[in-house]
JSON list of C-alpha atoms in Angstrom, two decimals:
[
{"chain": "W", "resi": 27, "resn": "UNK", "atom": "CA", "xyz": [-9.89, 33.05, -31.41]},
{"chain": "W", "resi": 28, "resn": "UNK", "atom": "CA", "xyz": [-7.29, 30.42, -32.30]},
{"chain": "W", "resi": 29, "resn": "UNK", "atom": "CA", "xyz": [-4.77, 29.05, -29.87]},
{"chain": "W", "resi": 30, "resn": "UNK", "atom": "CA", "xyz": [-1.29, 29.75, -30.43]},
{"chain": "W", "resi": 31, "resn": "UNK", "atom": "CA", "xyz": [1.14, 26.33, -30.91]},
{"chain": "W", "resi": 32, "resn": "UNK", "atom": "CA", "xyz": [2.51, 27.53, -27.62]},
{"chain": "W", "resi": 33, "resn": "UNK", "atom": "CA", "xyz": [-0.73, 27.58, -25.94]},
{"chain": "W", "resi": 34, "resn": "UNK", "atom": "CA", "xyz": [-1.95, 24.29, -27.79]},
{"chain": "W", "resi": 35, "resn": "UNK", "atom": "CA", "xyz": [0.83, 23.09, -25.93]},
{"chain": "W", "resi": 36, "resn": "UNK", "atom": "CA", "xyz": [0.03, 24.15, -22.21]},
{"chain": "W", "resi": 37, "resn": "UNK", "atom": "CA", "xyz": [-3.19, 22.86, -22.74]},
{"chain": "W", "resi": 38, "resn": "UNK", "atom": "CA", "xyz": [-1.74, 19.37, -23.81]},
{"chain": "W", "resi": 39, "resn": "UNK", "atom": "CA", "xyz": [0.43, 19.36, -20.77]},
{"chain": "W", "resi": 40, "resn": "UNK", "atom": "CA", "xyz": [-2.06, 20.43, -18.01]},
{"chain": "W", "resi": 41, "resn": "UNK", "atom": "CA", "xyz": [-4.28, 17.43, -19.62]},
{"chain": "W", "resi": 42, "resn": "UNK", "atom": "CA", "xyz": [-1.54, 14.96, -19.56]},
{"chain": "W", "resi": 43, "resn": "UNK", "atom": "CA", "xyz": [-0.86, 16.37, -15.59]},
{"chain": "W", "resi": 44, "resn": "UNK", "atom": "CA", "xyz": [-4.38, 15.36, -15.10]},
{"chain": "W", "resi": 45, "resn": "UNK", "atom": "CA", "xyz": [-4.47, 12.10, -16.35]},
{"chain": "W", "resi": 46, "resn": "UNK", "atom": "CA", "xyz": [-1.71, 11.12, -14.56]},
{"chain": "W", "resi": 47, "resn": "UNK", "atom": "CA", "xyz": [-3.08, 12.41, -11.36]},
{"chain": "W", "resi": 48, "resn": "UNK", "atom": "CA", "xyz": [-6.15, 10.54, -11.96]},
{"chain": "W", "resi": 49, "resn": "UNK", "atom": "CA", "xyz": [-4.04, 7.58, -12.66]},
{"chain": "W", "resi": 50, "resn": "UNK", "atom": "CA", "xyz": [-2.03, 7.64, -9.54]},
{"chain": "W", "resi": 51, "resn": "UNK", "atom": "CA", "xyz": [-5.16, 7.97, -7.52]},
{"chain": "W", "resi": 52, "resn": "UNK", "atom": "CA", "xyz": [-6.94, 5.08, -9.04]},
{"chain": "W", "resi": 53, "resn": "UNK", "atom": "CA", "xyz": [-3.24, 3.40, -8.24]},
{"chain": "W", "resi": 54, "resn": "UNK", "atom": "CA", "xyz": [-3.37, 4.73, -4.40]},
{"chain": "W", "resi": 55, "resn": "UNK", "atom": "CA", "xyz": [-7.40, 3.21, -4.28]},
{"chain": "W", "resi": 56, "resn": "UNK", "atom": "CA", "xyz": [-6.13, -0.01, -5.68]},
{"chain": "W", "resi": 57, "resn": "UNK", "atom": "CA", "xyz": [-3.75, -0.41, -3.08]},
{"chain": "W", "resi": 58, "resn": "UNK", "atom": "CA", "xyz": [-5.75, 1.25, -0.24]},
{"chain": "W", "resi": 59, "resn": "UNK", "atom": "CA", "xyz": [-8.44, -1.66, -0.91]},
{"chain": "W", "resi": 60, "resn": "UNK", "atom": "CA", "xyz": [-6.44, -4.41, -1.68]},
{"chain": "W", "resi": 61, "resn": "UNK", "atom": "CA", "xyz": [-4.54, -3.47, 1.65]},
{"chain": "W", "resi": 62, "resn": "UNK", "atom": "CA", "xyz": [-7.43, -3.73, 3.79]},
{"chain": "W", "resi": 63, "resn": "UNK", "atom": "CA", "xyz": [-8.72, -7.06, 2.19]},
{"chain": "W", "resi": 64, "resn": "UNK", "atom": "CA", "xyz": [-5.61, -8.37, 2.85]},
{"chain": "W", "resi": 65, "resn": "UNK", "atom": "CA", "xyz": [-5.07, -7.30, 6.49]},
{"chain": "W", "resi": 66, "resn": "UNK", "atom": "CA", "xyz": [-8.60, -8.62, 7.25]},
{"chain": "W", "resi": 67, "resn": "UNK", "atom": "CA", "xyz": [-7.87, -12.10, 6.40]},
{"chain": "W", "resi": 68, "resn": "UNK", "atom": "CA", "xyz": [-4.26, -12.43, 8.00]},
{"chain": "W", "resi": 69, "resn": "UNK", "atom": "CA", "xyz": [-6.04, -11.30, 11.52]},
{"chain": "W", "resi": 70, "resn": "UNK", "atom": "CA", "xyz": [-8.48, -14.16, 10.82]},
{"chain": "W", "resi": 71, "resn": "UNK", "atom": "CA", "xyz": [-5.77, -16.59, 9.67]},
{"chain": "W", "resi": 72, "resn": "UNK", "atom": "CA", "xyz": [-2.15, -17.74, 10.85]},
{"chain": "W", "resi": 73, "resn": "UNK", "atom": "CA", "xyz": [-0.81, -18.78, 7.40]},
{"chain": "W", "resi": 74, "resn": "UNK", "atom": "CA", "xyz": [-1.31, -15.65, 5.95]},
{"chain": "W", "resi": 75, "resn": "UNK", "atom": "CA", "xyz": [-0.19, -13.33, 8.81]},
{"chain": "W", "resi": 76, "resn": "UNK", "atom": "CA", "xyz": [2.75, -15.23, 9.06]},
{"chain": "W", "resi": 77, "resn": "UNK", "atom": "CA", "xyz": [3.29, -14.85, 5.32]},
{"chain": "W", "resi": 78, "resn": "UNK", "atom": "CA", "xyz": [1.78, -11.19, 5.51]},
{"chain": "W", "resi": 79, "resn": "UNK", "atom": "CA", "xyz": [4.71, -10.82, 8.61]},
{"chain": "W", "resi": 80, "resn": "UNK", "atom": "CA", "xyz": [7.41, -12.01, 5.96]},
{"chain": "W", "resi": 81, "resn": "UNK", "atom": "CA", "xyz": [6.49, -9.69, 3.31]},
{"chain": "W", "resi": 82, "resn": "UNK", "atom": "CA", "xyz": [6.97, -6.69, 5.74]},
{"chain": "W", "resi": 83, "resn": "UNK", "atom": "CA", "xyz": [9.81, -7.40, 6.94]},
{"chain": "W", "resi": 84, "resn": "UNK", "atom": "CA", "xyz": [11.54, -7.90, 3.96]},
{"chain": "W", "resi": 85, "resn": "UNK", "atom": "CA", "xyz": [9.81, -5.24, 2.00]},
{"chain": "W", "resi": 86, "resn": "UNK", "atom": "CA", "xyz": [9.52, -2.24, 4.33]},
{"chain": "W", "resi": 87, "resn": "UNK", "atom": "CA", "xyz": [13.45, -0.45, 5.11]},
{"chain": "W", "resi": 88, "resn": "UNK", "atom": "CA", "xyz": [12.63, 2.96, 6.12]},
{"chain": "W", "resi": 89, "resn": "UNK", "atom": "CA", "xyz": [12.17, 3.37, 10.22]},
{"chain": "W", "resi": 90, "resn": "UNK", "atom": "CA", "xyz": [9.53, 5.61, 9.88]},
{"chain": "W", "resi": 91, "resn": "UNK", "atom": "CA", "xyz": [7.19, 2.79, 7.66]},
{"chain": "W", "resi": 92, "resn": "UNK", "atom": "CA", "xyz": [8.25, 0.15, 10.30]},
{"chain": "W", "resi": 93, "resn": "UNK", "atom": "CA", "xyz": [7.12, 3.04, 13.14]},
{"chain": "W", "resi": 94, "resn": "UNK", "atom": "CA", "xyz": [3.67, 3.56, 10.85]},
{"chain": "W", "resi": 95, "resn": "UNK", "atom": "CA", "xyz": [2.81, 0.08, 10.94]},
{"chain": "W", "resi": 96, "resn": "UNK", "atom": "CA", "xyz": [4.65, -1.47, 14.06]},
{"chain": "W", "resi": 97, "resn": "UNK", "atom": "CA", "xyz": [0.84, -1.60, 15.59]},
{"chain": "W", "resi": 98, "resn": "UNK", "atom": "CA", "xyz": [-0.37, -3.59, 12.74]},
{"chain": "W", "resi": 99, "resn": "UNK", "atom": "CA", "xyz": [2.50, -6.15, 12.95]},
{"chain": "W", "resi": 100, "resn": "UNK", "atom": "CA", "xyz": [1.96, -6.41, 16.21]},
{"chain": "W", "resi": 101, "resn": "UNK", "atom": "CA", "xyz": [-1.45, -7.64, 16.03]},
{"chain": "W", "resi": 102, "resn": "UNK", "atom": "CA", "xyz": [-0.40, -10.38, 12.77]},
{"chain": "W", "resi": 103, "resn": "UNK", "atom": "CA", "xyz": [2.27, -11.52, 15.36]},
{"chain": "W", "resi": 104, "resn": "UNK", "atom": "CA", "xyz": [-0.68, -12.27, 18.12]},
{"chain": "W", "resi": 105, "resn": "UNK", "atom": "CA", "xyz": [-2.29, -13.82, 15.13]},
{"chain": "W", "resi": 106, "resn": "UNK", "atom": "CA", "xyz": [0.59, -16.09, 14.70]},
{"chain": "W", "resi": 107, "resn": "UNK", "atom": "CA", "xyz": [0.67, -17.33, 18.52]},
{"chain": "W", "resi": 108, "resn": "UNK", "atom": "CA", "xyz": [-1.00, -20.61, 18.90]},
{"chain": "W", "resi": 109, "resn": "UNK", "atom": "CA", "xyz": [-3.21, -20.94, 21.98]},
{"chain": "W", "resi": 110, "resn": "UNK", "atom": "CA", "xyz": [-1.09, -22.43, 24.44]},
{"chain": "W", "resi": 111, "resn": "UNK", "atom": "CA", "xyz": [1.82, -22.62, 22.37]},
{"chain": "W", "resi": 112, "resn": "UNK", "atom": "CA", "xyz": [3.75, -19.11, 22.32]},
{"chain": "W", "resi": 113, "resn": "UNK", "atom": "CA", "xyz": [7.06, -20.19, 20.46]},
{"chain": "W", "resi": 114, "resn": "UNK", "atom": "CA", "xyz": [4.39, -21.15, 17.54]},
{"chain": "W", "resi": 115, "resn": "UNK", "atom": "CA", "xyz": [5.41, -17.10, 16.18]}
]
């Protein structure tokens, strides 16, 4: 049986739903991984946790993202303290 125009339709805009589900999940991946790599070499290095600290402060607004990562800058600001030297942060 043959699909009506409207039905043609439906079908067109459940597929496009999809594909832009699949999209923002490859999006959410991307930044997921790119995250991580990130955070694992500003724990390892001053520079970048220092740089990494910059970016989140200026980026993030909302109190409840500063409250979901407050642990994590935490941490990048213990990166940033030179042994011996705690005004290095």
């Amino acid at each position: 049986m043959a699909l009506t125009l409207e039905q043609k339709i439906a079908e067109a805009q459940a597929n496009l739903a999809r594909l832009k589900d699949k999209a923002r999940s490859e999006d959410t991946r991307q930044k997921i991984v790119v995250g991580a790599a990130v955070i694992s070499q500003a724990l390892r290095s001053q520079s970048l946790a220092r740089r990494l600290l910059a970016i989140l402060d200026n980026e993030i607004m909302r109190d409840h993202d500063k409250k979901a990562v407050a642990g994590l800058v935490d941490r990048l600001k213990s990166v940033t303290i030179e042994e011996g030297n705690p005004d290095a942060a």
